[in-house]
CSV table of C-alpha atoms and ligand atoms in Angstrom, one decimal:
chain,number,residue,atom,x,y,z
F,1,UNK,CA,13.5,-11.1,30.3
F,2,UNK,CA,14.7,-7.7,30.4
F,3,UNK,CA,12.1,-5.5,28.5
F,4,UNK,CA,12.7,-3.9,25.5
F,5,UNK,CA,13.9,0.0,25.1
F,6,UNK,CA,11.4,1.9,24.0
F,7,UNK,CA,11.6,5.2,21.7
F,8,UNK,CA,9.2,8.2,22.6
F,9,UNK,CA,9.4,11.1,20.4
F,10,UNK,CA,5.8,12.0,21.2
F,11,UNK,CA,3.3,10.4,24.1
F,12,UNK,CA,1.6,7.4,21.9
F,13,UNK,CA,4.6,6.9,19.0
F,14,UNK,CA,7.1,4.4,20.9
F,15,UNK,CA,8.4,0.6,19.1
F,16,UNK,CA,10.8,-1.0,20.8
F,17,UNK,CA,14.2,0.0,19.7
F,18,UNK,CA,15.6,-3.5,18.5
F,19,UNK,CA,13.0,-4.8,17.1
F,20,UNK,CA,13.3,-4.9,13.2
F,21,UNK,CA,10.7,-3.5,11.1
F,22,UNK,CA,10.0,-2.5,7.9
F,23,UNK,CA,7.5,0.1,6.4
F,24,UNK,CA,7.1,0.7,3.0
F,25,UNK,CA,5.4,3.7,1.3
F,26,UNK,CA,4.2,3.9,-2.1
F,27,UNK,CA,2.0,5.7,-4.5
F,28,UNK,CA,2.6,8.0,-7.2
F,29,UNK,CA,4.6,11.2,-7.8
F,30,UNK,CA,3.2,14.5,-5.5
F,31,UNK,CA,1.6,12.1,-2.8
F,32,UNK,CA,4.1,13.5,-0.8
F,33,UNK,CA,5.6,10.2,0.0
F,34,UNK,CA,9.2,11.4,0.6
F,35,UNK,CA,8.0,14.1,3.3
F,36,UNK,CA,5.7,11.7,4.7
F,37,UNK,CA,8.4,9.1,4.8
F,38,UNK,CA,10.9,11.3,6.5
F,39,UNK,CA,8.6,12.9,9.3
F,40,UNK,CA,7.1,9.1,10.0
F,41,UNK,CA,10.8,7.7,10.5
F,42,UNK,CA,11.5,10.4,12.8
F,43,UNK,CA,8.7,10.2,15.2
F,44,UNK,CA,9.4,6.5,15.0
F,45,UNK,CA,12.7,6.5,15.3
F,46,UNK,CA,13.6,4.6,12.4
F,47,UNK,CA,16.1,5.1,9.1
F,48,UNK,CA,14.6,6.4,5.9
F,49,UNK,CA,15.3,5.4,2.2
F,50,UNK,CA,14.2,7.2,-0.4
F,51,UNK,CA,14.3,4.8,-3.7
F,52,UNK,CA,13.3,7.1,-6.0
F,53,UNK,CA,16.3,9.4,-5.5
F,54,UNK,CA,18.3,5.9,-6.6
F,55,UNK,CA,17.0,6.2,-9.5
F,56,UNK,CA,17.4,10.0,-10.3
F,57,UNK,CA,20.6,9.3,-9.4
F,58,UNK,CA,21.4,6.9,-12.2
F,59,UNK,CA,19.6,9.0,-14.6
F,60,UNK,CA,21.8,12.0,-13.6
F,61,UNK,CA,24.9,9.9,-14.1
F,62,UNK,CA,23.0,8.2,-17.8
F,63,UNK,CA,22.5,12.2,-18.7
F,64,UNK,CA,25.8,13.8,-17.5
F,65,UNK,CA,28.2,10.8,-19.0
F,66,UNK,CA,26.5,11.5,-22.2
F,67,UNK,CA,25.0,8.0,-22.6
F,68,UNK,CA,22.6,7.1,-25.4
F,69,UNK,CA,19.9,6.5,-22.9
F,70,UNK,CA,18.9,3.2,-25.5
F,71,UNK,CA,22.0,1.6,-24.4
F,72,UNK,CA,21.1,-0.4,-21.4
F,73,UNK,CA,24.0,-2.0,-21.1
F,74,UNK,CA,26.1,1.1,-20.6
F,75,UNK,CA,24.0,2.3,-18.0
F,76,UNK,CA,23.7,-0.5,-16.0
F,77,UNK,CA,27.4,-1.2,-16.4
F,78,UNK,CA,28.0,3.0,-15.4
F,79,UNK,CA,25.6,3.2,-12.6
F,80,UNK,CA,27.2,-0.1,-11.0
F,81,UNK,CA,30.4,1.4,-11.1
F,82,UNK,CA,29.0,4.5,-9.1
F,83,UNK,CA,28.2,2.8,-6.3
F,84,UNK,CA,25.3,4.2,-5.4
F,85,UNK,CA,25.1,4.9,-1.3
F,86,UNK,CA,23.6,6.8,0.8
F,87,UNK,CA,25.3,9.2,3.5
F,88,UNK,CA,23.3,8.5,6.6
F,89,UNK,CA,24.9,11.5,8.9
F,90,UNK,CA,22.9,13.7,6.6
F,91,UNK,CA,18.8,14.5,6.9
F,92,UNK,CA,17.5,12.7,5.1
F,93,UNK,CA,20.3,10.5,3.6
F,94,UNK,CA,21.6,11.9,0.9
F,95,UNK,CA,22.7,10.3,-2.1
F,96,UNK,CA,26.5,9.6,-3.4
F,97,UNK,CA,27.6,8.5,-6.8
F,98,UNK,CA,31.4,7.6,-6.5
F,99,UNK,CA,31.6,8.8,-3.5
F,100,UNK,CA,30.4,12.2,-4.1
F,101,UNK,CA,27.2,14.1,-3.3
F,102,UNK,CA,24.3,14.5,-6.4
F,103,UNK,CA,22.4,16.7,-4.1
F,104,UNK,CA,20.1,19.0,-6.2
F,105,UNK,CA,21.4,17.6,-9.4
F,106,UNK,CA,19.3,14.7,-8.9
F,107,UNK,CA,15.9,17.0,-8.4
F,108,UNK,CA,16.7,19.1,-11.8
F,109,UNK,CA,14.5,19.3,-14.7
F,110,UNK,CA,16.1,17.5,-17.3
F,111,UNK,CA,16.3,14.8,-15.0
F,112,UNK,CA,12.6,14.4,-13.8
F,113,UNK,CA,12.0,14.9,-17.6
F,114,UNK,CA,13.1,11.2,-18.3
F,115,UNK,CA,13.7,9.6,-14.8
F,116,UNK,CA,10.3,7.2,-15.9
F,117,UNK,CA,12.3,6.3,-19.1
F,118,UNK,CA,15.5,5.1,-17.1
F,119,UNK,CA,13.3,3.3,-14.2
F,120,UNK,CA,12.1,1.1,-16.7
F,121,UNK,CA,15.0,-0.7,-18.0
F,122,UNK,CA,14.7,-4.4,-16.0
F,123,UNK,CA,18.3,-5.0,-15.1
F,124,UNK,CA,18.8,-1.5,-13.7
F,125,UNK,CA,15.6,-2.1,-11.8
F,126,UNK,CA,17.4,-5.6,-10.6
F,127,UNK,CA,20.9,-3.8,-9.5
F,128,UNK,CA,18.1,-1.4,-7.2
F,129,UNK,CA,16.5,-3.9,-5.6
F,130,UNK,CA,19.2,-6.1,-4.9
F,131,UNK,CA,20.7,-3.0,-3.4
F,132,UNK,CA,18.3,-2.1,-1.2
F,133,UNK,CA,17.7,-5.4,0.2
F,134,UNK,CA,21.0,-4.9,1.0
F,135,UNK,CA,20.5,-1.4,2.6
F,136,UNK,CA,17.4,-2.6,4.7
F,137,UNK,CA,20.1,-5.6,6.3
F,138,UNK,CA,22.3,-2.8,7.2
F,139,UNK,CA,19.4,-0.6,8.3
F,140,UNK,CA,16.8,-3.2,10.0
F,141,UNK,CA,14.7,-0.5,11.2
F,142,UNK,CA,13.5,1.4,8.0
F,143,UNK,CA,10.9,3.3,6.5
F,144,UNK,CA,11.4,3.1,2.6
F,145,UNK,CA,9.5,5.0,-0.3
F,146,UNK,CA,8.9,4.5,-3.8
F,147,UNK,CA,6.6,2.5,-6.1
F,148,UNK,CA,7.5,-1.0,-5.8
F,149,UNK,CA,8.8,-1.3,-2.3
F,150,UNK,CA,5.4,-3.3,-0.6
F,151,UNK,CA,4.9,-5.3,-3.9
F,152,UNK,CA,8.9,-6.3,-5.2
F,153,UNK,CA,11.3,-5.3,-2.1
F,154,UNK,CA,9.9,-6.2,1.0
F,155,UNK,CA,7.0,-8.3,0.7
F,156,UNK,CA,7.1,-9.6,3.7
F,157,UNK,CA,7.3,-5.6,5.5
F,158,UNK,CA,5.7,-5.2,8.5
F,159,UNK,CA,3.2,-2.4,7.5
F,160,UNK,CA,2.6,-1.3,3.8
F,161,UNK,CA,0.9,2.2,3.0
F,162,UNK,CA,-0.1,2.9,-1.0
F,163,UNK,CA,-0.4,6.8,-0.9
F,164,UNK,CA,-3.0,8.0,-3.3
F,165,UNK,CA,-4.4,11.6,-4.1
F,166,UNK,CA,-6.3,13.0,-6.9
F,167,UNK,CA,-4.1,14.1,-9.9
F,168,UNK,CA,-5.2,17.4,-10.1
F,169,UNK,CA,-4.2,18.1,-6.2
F,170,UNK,CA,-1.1,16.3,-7.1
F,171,UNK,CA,0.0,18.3,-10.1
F,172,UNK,CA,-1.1,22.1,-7.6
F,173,UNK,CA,1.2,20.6,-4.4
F,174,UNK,CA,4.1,20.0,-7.3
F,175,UNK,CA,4.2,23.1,-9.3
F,176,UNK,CA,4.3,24.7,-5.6
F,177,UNK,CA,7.3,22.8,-4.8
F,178,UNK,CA,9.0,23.9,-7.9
F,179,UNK,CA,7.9,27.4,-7.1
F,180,UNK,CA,9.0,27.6,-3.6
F,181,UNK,CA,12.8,26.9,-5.6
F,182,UNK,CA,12.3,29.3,-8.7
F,183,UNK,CA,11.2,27.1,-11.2
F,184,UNK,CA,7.6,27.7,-12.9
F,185,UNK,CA,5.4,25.6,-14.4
F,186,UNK,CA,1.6,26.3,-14.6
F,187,UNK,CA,-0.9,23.8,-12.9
F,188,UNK,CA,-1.7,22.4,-15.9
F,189,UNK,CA,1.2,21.3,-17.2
F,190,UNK,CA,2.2,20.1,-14.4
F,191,UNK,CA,-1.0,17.7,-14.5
F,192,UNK,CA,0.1,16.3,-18.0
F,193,UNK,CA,3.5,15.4,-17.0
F,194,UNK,CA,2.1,13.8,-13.4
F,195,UNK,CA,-0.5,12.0,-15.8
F,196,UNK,CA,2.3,10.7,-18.3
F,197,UNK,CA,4.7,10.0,-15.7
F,198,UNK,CA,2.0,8.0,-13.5
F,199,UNK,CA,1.3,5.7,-17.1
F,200,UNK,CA,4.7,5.2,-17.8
F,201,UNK,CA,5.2,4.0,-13.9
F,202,UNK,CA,2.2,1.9,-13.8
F,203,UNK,CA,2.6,0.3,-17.3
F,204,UNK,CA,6.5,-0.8,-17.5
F,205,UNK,CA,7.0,-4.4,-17.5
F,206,UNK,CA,9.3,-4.4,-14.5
F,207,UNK,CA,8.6,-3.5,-10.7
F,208,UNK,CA,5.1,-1.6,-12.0
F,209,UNK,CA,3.5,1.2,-9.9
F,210,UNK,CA,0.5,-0.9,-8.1
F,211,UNK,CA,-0.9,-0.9,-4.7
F,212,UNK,CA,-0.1,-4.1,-3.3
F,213,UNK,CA,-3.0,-6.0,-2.1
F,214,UNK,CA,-2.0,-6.5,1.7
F,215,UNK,CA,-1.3,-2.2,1.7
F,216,UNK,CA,-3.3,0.3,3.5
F,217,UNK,CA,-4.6,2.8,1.4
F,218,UNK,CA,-4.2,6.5,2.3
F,219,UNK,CA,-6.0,9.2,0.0
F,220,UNK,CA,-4.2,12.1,0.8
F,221,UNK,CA,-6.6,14.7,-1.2
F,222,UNK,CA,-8.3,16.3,1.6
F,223,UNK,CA,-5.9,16.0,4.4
F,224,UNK,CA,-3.3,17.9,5.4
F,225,UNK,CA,0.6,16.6,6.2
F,226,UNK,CA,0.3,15.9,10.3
F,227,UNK,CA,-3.1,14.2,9.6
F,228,UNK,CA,-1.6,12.0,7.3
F,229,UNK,CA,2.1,11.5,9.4
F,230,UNK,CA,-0.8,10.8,12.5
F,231,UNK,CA,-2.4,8.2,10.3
F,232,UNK,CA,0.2,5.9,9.4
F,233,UNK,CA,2.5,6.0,12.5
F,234,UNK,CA,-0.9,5.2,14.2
F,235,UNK,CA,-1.6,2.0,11.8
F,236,UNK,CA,2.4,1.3,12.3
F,237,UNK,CA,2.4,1.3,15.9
F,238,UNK,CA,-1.0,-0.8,15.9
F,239,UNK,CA,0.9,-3.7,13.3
F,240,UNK,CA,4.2,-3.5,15.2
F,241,UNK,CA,2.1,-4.9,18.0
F,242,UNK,CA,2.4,-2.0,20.5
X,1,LIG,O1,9.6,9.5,-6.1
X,1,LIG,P1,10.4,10.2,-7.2
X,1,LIG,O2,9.6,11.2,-8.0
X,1,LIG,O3,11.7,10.8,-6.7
X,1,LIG,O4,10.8,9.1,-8.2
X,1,LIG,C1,11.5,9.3,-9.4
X,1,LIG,C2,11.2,8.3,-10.5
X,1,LIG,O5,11.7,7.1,-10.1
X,1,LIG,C3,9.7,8.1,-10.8
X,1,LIG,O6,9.4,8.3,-12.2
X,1,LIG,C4,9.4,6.6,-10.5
X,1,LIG,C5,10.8,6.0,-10.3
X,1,LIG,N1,10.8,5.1,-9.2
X,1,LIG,C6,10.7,3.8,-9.4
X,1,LIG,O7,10.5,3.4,-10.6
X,1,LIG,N2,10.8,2.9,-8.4
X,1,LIG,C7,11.0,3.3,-7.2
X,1,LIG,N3,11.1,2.4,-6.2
X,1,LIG,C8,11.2,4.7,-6.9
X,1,LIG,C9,11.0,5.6,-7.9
C-alpha cells in the first residue's frame, strides 16, 4: 500500500493529506472561534468555513435591499438568488453575494445589531445547511465554525470543539476588536449585547446554540490564543488517528 502523504506545518501537526475530515467549532460570540478556526486549518492543512459570515451575509443583503426583515419569504427568496459562495484564493475565504465581495460590509454595526434576528428564521437556516453540506463535499478536508455545526451539519465530524469563555472576558476581547478598527463601545455594553445575542442564539427554535454532547469543551478564559490553537490541533491529531 503506498503510504499516505503527510502535511507538516510544525513537528507533531501532520494528517494524512487525503484523508477526509471534518472539525467543527462552536460556542458563542467573542470565543474567538473564527481566529481559532483559521490558525487550526492552517497548521493542519485543511480549508476553513466560517458559517457565521453566511449569515451576515444574508442579513447585509435583507438590510441593504430594504427588506421588511418580517418577511421571511422575501429573504429567503433574495438570499437564494445571491448565491452565497465563498472565494477560496482569499485568506480566509471571503464571502460573495452575486458574485461580488461583502468584505467589511458584513462585519458593520447595523449588521451585528440584528444578525441573531435573521439566523433565526427556519427556512433561511435550511438554505445554510443544505449549503454547507454542500461546501464540506467540495472541501472534504475542513474546519468549520459557528453554533450549530457539531450538533445540525456534521454530526457525524470527526472531532467537535464547543468553545466557551466567561461573558465578561468575552464582551473586553470584543470591544478591543472593535477598537483596534475605530469603533467604540465601552466594556459594558459590550456585555449586554454578548448577553442578548448569546439568549437569542441559544433560545431560537431552529439549529439552537448548544454544545453537542459528543464535543470537547474548551474554556478559553484563562488561556491565551496559541494555548488554545495547541489544544485542539492536539485533540484533532489524537481523533484523526495519528
Ligand atoms: O460568529 P458570528 O458572530 O460571525 O455569527 C454571526 C451570527 O450568526 C450570530 O448571531 C450567530 C449566527 N450564526 C448562526 O446562527 N449559526 C451559525 N452556524 C453561525 C452563526
Amino acid at each position: 500500500m503506498p503510504q499516505s502523504v503527510q502535511v507538516a506545518n510544525r513537528i507533531g501537526d501532520v494528517i494524512p493529506q487525503d484523508q477526509p475530515i471534518i472539525v467543527t467549532i462552536d460556542g458563542p460570540a467573542g470565543t474567538g472561534k473564527s481566529t481559532v478556526a483559521n490558525a487550526v486549518a492552517k497548521r493542519l492543512g485543511l480549508d476553513v468555513l466560517d458559517t457565521g459570515a453566511m449569515y451576515r451575509a444574508a442579513t447585509a443583503i435583507a438590510l441593504d435591499d430594504n427588506i421588511d426583515l418580517d418577511d421571511v419569504d422575501a429573504i429567503v427568496e433574495r438570499v437564494a438568488d445571491a448565491d452565497l459562495h465563498f472565494d477560496w484564493n482569499r485568506d480566509p475565504p471571503a464571502i460573495l453575494a452575486w458574485l461580488k465581495p461583502l468584505n467589511e460590509r458584513i462585519r458593520s454595526e447595523d449588521v451585528s445589531a440584528v444578525v441573531s434576528r435573521i439566523s433565526a428564521i427556519g427556512p433561511l437556516r435550511a438554505h445554510m445547511v443544505r449549503k454547507q453540506r454542500l461546501i464540506a463535499q467540495q472541501h472534504p478536508r475542513l474546519v468549520s465554525e459557528g453554533r450549530d455545526q457539531g450538533s445540525v451539519v456534521f454530526p457525524q465530524a470527526t472531532v467537535k470543539f464547543y468553545l466557551d469563555a466567561d461573558p465578561t472576558i468575552r464582551a473586553r476581547r470584543r470591544a478591543s476588536q472593535l477598537a483596534d478598527v475605530g469603533t467604540k463601545v465601552t466594556e459594558q455594553e459590550m456585555l449586554q449585547r454578548i448577553l442578548k445575542r448569546d439568549h437569542l442564539d441559544s433560545t431560537r427554535a431552529d439549529g439552537p446554540l448548544v454544545c453537542p454532547k459528543d464535543a470537547i469543551v474548551v474554556d478559553t478564559t484563562a488561556m491565551n490564543f496559541d494555548g488554545v490553537v495547541d489544544t485542539l490541533v492536539m485533540h484533532v491529531n489524537t481523533h484523526a488517528g495519528i
